[in-house]
Short mmCIF file of N, CA and C in Angstrom, two decimals:
data_model
loop_
_atom_site.label_atom_id
_atom_site.label_comp_id
_atom_site.label_asym_id
_atom_site.label_seq_id
_atom_site.Cartn_x
_atom_site.Cartn_y
_atom_site.Cartn_z
N GLU A 81 0.78 -1.28 -0.24
CA GLU A 81 0.16 0.03 -0.23
C GLU A 81 0.67 1.24 -0.05
N VAL A 82 0.52 2.21 -0.94
CA VAL A 82 1.26 3.93 -1.00
C VAL A 82 0.70 4.53 0.18
N ARG A 83 1.86 4.60 0.96
CA ARG A 83 1.32 6.09 1.49
C ARG A 83 2.48 6.72 1.66
N LEU A 84 1.43 8.16 1.81
CA LEU A 84 2.28 9.81 1.35
C LEU A 84 1.37 9.81 2.84
N VAL A 85 2.87 10.87 3.47
CA VAL A 85 3.03 11.56 4.24
C VAL A 85 3.43 13.42 4.35
N GLU A 86 2.78 14.58 4.37
CA GLU A 86 2.97 15.79 4.14
C GLU A 86 3.89 16.05 5.21
N SER A 87 4.37 17.42 5.32
CA SER A 87 4.73 17.89 6.31
C SER A 87 5.34 19.52 5.93
N GLY A 88 5.80 20.46 6.39
CA GLY A 88 6.23 21.46 6.83
C GLY A 88 5.47 22.90 6.20
N GLY A 89 4.11 22.42 7.07
CA GLY A 89 3.81 23.20 7.30
C GLY A 89 3.15 23.98 8.38
N GLY A 90 2.31 25.93 8.36
CA GLY A 90 2.60 25.79 9.44
C GLY A 90 1.97 26.85 9.13
N LEU A 91 1.97 28.75 10.35
CA LEU A 91 1.39 29.24 9.90
C LEU A 91 2.70 30.23 9.31
N VAL A 92 2.27 31.09 8.75
CA VAL A 92 3.67 32.61 7.49
C VAL A 92 2.36 33.52 7.66
N GLN A 93 3.13 34.91 7.16
CA GLN A 93 2.55 36.41 7.09
C GLN A 93 2.38 36.53 5.93
N ALA A 94 1.71 36.78 5.97
CA ALA A 94 1.23 37.73 4.07
C ALA A 94 2.41 37.92 3.50
N GLY A 95 2.43 36.97 2.09
CA GLY A 95 4.13 37.73 1.56
C GLY A 95 5.00 36.44 1.87
N GLY A 96 4.96 35.49 2.66
CA GLY A 96 5.52 35.02 3.50
C GLY A 96 5.98 33.23 1.86
N SER A 97 6.64 32.75 2.41
CA SER A 97 7.03 31.29 2.15
C SER A 97 6.59 30.19 2.60
N LEU A 98 7.17 29.16 2.32
CA LEU A 98 6.81 27.65 2.81
C LEU A 98 7.20 26.60 1.55
N ARG A 99 7.55 25.39 2.43
CA ARG A 99 7.92 24.39 1.27
C ARG A 99 7.53 23.49 1.83
N LEU A 100 6.61 22.87 1.25
CA LEU A 100 6.10 21.59 1.71
C LEU A 100 5.88 20.45 1.02
N SER A 101 6.81 19.04 2.31
CA SER A 101 7.08 18.09 1.82
C SER A 101 6.62 16.98 1.60
N CYS A 102 6.04 15.83 -0.19
CA CYS A 102 5.47 14.70 0.83
C CYS A 102 6.17 13.59 0.88
N THR A 103 6.36 12.80 1.66
CA THR A 103 7.37 11.33 1.49
C THR A 103 6.21 10.55 1.36
N VAL A 104 7.30 9.34 0.05
CA VAL A 104 6.06 8.38 -0.31
C VAL A 104 7.03 7.15 0.19
N SER A 105 6.18 5.77 0.50
CA SER A 105 6.59 5.40 0.86
C SER A 105 5.58 4.03 0.87
N GLY A 106 5.89 2.48 0.45
CA GLY A 106 5.49 1.08 0.12
C GLY A 106 4.83 1.12 -1.03
N GLY A 107 5.67 1.33 -1.66
CA GLY A 107 5.40 2.21 -3.55
C GLY A 107 7.25 2.15 -4.55
N SER A 108 6.63 1.71 -5.51
CA SER A 108 7.64 2.63 -6.80
C SER A 108 7.24 4.30 -6.44
N PHE A 109 8.16 4.63 -6.34
CA PHE A 109 8.26 6.48 -6.18
C PHE A 109 8.08 6.73 -7.52
N ASP A 110 8.74 6.14 -9.17
CA ASP A 110 9.08 6.33 -9.77
C ASP A 110 7.66 6.40 -11.00
N ASP A 111 6.93 5.36 -9.99
CA ASP A 111 5.67 4.89 -11.08
C ASP A 111 4.60 6.32 -11.01
N TYR A 112 5.25 6.44 -10.09
CA TYR A 112 3.53 7.50 -9.28
C TYR A 112 3.65 8.99 -10.33
N ASP A 113 3.02 9.28 -10.49
CA ASP A 113 2.91 10.85 -10.55
C ASP A 113 2.13 11.28 -9.05
N ILE A 114 2.71 12.11 -9.22
CA ILE A 114 1.82 13.24 -8.00
C ILE A 114 1.77 14.64 -7.42
N GLY A 115 1.22 14.62 -6.98
CA GLY A 115 0.02 16.34 -6.78
C GLY A 115 -0.47 17.09 -5.90
N TRP A 116 -0.27 17.12 -5.95
CA TRP A 116 -0.84 19.05 -4.54
C TRP A 116 -2.09 19.28 -4.60
N PHE A 117 -3.31 19.35 -3.87
CA PHE A 117 -4.88 19.73 -3.69
C PHE A 117 -4.77 20.41 -2.46
N ARG A 118 -5.59 21.51 -2.10
CA ARG A 118 -5.58 21.92 -0.96
C ARG A 118 -7.63 22.41 -0.83
N GLN A 119 -7.81 22.75 1.23
CA GLN A 119 -9.28 22.82 0.25
C GLN A 119 -9.48 23.47 1.32
N ALA A 120 -10.29 24.81 1.94
CA ALA A 120 -10.37 25.92 2.42
C ALA A 120 -11.62 25.42 3.48
N PRO A 121 -11.38 26.24 4.43
CA PRO A 121 -13.44 25.23 4.87
C PRO A 121 -14.01 26.32 4.21
N GLY A 122 -15.72 25.54 4.61
CA GLY A 122 -15.99 25.48 3.24
C GLY A 122 -16.32 25.45 1.42
N LYS A 123 -15.39 24.91 1.09
CA LYS A 123 -14.60 24.63 0.16
C LYS A 123 -14.48 23.75 -1.17
N GLU A 124 -14.74 23.98 -1.79
CA GLU A 124 -14.67 22.60 -2.35
C GLU A 124 -12.42 22.19 -3.07
N ARG A 125 -12.22 20.96 -2.88
CA ARG A 125 -11.43 20.15 -3.08
C ARG A 125 -9.87 20.86 -4.01
N GLU A 126 -9.85 22.09 -4.30
CA GLU A 126 -8.60 22.49 -5.64
C GLU A 126 -7.98 21.44 -5.87
N GLY A 127 -7.06 21.26 -7.52
CA GLY A 127 -5.98 21.65 -7.37
C GLY A 127 -4.90 22.33 -7.15
N VAL A 128 -3.99 21.95 -6.83
CA VAL A 128 -2.72 23.16 -6.95
C VAL A 128 -2.16 22.79 -7.50
N SER A 129 -1.55 21.79 -7.82
CA SER A 129 0.19 21.48 -8.60
C SER A 129 0.26 19.93 -9.22
N CYS A 130 0.88 19.42 -10.29
CA CYS A 130 0.79 17.69 -10.50
C CYS A 130 1.70 18.03 -10.81
N ILE A 131 2.66 16.43 -10.63
CA ILE A 131 4.24 16.34 -11.36
C ILE A 131 3.73 15.27 -11.97
N SER A 132 4.04 14.95 -13.41
CA SER A 132 4.59 13.45 -14.11
C SER A 132 5.67 12.38 -13.04
N SER A 133 5.50 11.22 -12.73
CA SER A 133 6.57 10.04 -12.53
C SER A 133 7.65 10.23 -12.87
N ARG A 134 8.21 10.69 -14.16
CA ARG A 134 9.71 11.12 -14.25
C ARG A 134 9.46 12.74 -14.88
N SER A 135 8.99 13.46 -14.24
CA SER A 135 8.96 15.30 -14.10
C SER A 135 9.13 15.43 -15.33
N THR A 136 8.84 15.14 -16.38
CA THR A 136 8.75 15.58 -17.99
C THR A 136 7.25 16.91 -17.58
N SER A 137 6.41 16.44 -17.17
CA SER A 137 5.35 17.44 -17.37
C SER A 137 4.78 18.21 -15.76
N THR A 138 3.71 19.13 -15.84
CA THR A 138 3.83 19.69 -14.64
C THR A 138 2.75 20.85 -14.97
N HIS A 139 1.95 20.67 -14.20
CA HIS A 139 0.63 21.63 -14.00
C HIS A 139 0.61 22.35 -13.04
N TYR A 140 -0.34 23.58 -12.72
CA TYR A 140 -0.64 23.87 -11.87
C TYR A 140 -1.96 24.73 -12.24
N GLY A 141 -2.49 24.85 -11.11
CA GLY A 141 -3.99 25.52 -11.21
C GLY A 141 -3.73 27.05 -11.14
N GLY A 142 -4.80 27.70 -11.94
CA GLY A 142 -4.84 29.60 -11.69
C GLY A 142 -4.15 29.70 -10.42
N SER A 143 -4.99 29.33 -9.26
CA SER A 143 -3.86 30.26 -8.40
C SER A 143 -2.67 30.52 -7.84
N ALA A 144 -2.09 28.79 -8.24
CA ALA A 144 -0.45 28.25 -8.49
C ALA A 144 0.00 28.97 -8.73
N ARG A 145 -0.36 29.95 -10.29
CA ARG A 145 0.56 29.79 -11.36
C ARG A 145 1.31 30.60 -11.32
N GLY A 146 2.46 31.03 -11.51
CA GLY A 146 3.71 31.95 -11.31
C GLY A 146 3.44 31.83 -9.17
N ARG A 147 3.48 31.79 -8.65
CA ARG A 147 3.45 31.83 -7.43
C ARG A 147 4.29 30.36 -6.68
N PHE A 148 3.91 28.88 -7.14
CA PHE A 148 4.43 28.03 -6.92
C PHE A 148 4.62 26.91 -7.54
N THR A 149 6.13 26.12 -6.97
CA THR A 149 6.31 25.23 -7.71
C THR A 149 6.51 24.04 -7.46
N ILE A 150 6.88 23.07 -8.52
CA ILE A 150 6.34 21.60 -8.20
C ILE A 150 7.45 21.09 -8.39
N SER A 151 8.45 19.67 -6.95
CA SER A 151 9.20 19.28 -7.93
C SER A 151 9.59 18.17 -6.64
N ARG A 152 10.46 17.09 -8.01
CA ARG A 152 10.28 15.66 -7.20
C ARG A 152 11.85 15.65 -7.00
N ASN A 153 11.89 14.97 -5.96
CA ASN A 153 13.50 14.70 -5.49
C ASN A 153 13.37 12.06 -5.45
N SER A 154 14.29 11.49 -6.44
CA SER A 154 14.13 10.40 -6.81
C SER A 154 14.60 9.65 -5.35
N ALA A 155 15.97 9.93 -5.19
CA ALA A 155 16.31 9.35 -3.88
C ALA A 155 15.87 9.32 -2.58
N LYS A 156 14.86 10.26 -2.39
CA LYS A 156 14.41 10.67 -1.25
C LYS A 156 12.57 10.50 -1.59
N SER A 157 12.48 10.41 -3.10
CA SER A 157 10.80 9.44 -2.28
C SER A 157 10.19 10.50 -1.79
N THR A 158 10.43 11.54 -2.63
CA THR A 158 9.50 12.61 -2.28
C THR A 158 9.58 14.31 -3.04
N VAL A 159 8.27 14.87 -3.24
CA VAL A 159 7.77 15.50 -4.00
C VAL A 159 7.55 16.71 -3.29
N TYR A 160 8.21 18.26 -3.13
CA TYR A 160 8.16 19.53 -2.56
C TYR A 160 7.35 20.21 -3.57
N LEU A 161 6.78 21.16 -2.56
CA LEU A 161 5.41 22.02 -3.89
C LEU A 161 6.18 24.00 -2.84
N GLN A 162 7.01 24.61 -3.04
CA GLN A 162 7.30 25.41 -3.28
C GLN A 162 6.22 26.66 -2.98
N LEU A 163 5.80 26.86 -1.57
CA LEU A 163 4.78 28.43 -1.77
C LEU A 163 5.31 29.54 -1.74
N ASN A 164 5.59 30.02 -2.37
CA ASN A 164 5.48 31.52 -2.78
C ASN A 164 4.28 32.87 -2.45
N SER A 165 4.87 34.11 -2.23
CA SER A 165 4.13 35.26 -1.99
C SER A 165 2.92 34.96 -1.86
N LEU A 166 2.42 33.81 -0.63
CA LEU A 166 1.70 33.75 -0.14
C LEU A 166 0.36 34.78 0.54
N ASN A 167 -1.05 34.75 0.02
CA ASN A 167 -1.61 35.59 0.91
C ASN A 167 -2.87 34.08 1.85
N PRO A 168 -3.63 35.27 2.38
CA PRO A 168 -4.41 34.81 3.12
C PRO A 168 -5.58 33.80 2.23
N GLU A 169 -6.05 33.95 1.20
CA GLU A 169 -6.85 32.89 0.52
C GLU A 169 -6.27 32.33 0.20
N ASP A 170 -4.95 31.54 0.49
CA ASP A 170 -4.09 30.88 0.16
C ASP A 170 -4.26 29.74 1.62
N THR A 171 -4.86 29.91 2.81
CA THR A 171 -4.99 29.37 3.86
C THR A 171 -5.98 27.74 3.38
N ALA A 172 -5.71 26.51 4.04
CA ALA A 172 -6.10 25.07 3.58
C ALA A 172 -5.80 24.42 4.07
N VAL A 173 -5.92 23.25 4.01
CA VAL A 173 -5.17 22.18 4.15
C VAL A 173 -4.59 21.81 3.31
N TYR A 174 -3.03 21.38 3.19
CA TYR A 174 -2.24 21.01 1.40
C TYR A 174 -3.19 19.27 1.91
N TYR A 175 -3.27 18.95 0.58
CA TYR A 175 -2.98 17.36 0.61
C TYR A 175 -2.14 17.45 -0.75
N CYS A 176 -1.37 15.72 -0.23
CA CYS A 176 -0.25 15.50 -1.24
C CYS A 176 -1.22 13.65 -2.73
N ALA A 177 -1.19 13.98 -3.32
CA ALA A 177 -1.71 11.96 -3.58
C ALA A 177 -1.03 12.01 -5.02
N ALA A 178 -0.82 10.43 -4.93
CA ALA A 178 -0.45 9.28 -5.91
C ALA A 178 -1.19 8.87 -6.83
N ASP A 179 -0.97 8.63 -7.99
CA ASP A 179 -1.80 7.22 -8.94
C ASP A 179 -0.69 7.26 -10.36
N ARG A 180 -0.80 6.34 -10.36
CA ARG A 180 -0.77 6.06 -12.10
C ARG A 180 -0.53 7.29 -13.14
N PHE A 181 -2.90 7.91 -13.28
CA PHE A 181 -2.85 8.57 -14.30
C PHE A 181 -2.99 9.88 -13.77
N LEU A 182 -2.29 10.68 -12.75
CA LEU A 182 -2.71 11.18 -11.59
C LEU A 182 -2.63 13.03 -12.51
N MET A 183 -1.72 12.64 -13.61
CA MET A 183 -2.15 13.72 -14.06
C MET A 183 -3.12 14.15 -15.12
N SER A 184 -4.02 12.87 -15.40
CA SER A 184 -5.08 12.87 -16.36
C SER A 184 -5.87 13.49 -15.31
N HIS A 185 -5.99 13.28 -14.46
CA HIS A 185 -7.16 13.27 -13.26
C HIS A 185 -7.24 14.68 -12.63
N CYS A 186 -5.47 15.03 -13.48
CA CYS A 186 -5.46 16.35 -12.21
C CYS A 186 -6.30 18.02 -13.51
N TYR A 187 -5.50 17.21 -14.73
CA TYR A 187 -6.35 18.12 -16.29
C TYR A 187 -7.69 18.00 -15.91
N SER A 188 -8.26 16.67 -15.60
CA SER A 188 -9.62 16.91 -15.87
C SER A 188 -10.14 17.39 -14.42
N GLY A 189 -9.83 17.30 -13.36
CA GLY A 189 -10.36 17.54 -12.78
C GLY A 189 -11.22 16.53 -11.76
N ALA A 190 -11.21 15.41 -12.25
CA ALA A 190 -11.47 13.97 -11.44
C ALA A 190 -10.81 13.48 -10.57
N TYR A 191 -10.76 14.30 -9.12
CA TYR A 191 -10.29 13.91 -8.08
C TYR A 191 -10.39 13.13 -7.16
N THR A 192 -11.65 12.29 -7.14
CA THR A 192 -12.09 10.71 -6.84
C THR A 192 -11.48 9.91 -7.02
N LEU A 193 -10.83 9.64 -8.81
CA LEU A 193 -10.38 9.04 -9.06
C LEU A 193 -8.35 8.20 -8.51
N ILE A 194 -8.46 9.70 -8.35
CA ILE A 194 -6.52 9.21 -7.13
C ILE A 194 -6.97 8.38 -5.92
N ASP A 195 -5.98 7.67 -6.39
CA ASP A 195 -5.62 6.00 -5.58
C ASP A 195 -5.70 6.24 -4.70
N TYR A 196 -4.46 6.90 -4.24
CA TYR A 196 -3.77 6.95 -2.66
C TYR A 196 -3.30 9.39 -2.31
N TRP A 197 -4.27 8.50 -1.15
CA TRP A 197 -3.89 10.52 -0.73
C TRP A 197 -2.88 10.43 0.44
N GLY A 198 -2.77 11.59 1.53
CA GLY A 198 -2.00 11.74 2.55
C GLY A 198 -3.43 12.28 3.75
N LYS A 199 -2.72 11.93 4.85
CA LYS A 199 -3.82 13.23 5.66
C LYS A 199 -4.18 13.78 5.28
N GLY A 200 -3.22 15.12 4.87
CA GLY A 200 -2.87 16.37 5.12
C GLY A 200 -2.42 17.61 5.91
N ILE A 201 -2.23 18.50 5.34
CA ILE A 201 -1.46 19.30 6.80
C ILE A 201 -2.30 20.59 6.33
N PRO A 202 -2.30 21.84 7.48
CA PRO A 202 -2.73 23.01 7.93
C PRO A 202 -1.54 23.72 6.90
N VAL A 203 -1.83 25.15 5.76
CA VAL A 203 -1.24 26.10 6.60
C VAL A 203 -2.25 27.34 6.01
N THR A 204 -1.61 28.50 7.04
CA THR A 204 -2.31 28.88 7.73
C THR A 204 -1.33 30.98 7.16
N VAL A 205 -2.59 31.74 6.11
CA VAL A 205 -1.73 32.47 6.17
C VAL A 205 -2.22 33.22 6.56
N SER A 206 -1.38 34.75 8.10
CA SER A 206 -2.03 35.92 8.50
C SER A 206 -2.01 37.05 7.42
N SER A 207 -2.33 38.29 7.93
CA SER A 207 -2.49 38.95 6.35
C SER A 207 -2.36 40.52 7.76
#
């Protein structure tokens, strides 16, 4: 069973930065596309950014484009999400997820088809 554990969240002031990490175990890391998603209170889950299994393609949601950067390190079985220029609207629980076909689900918005999810980590941006 693939297991994902998020870390790096917390409280930051508006304009600040955070780097989220997602460490994957229990499967072959290089076989999976990985994505970051977030859910704010009272809102639907939103796709933030996704990266393909060999880092050949990435996708960013509208709110993330130009401010966030996704990357992955096979040696550490870890995917990173660098969050810059944060604002209070970025406050949410951030989840990482893995699936062999996650890039397709990321583009289509069919997040319920994604096989594996982490438990999530809160990010709070104060004004």
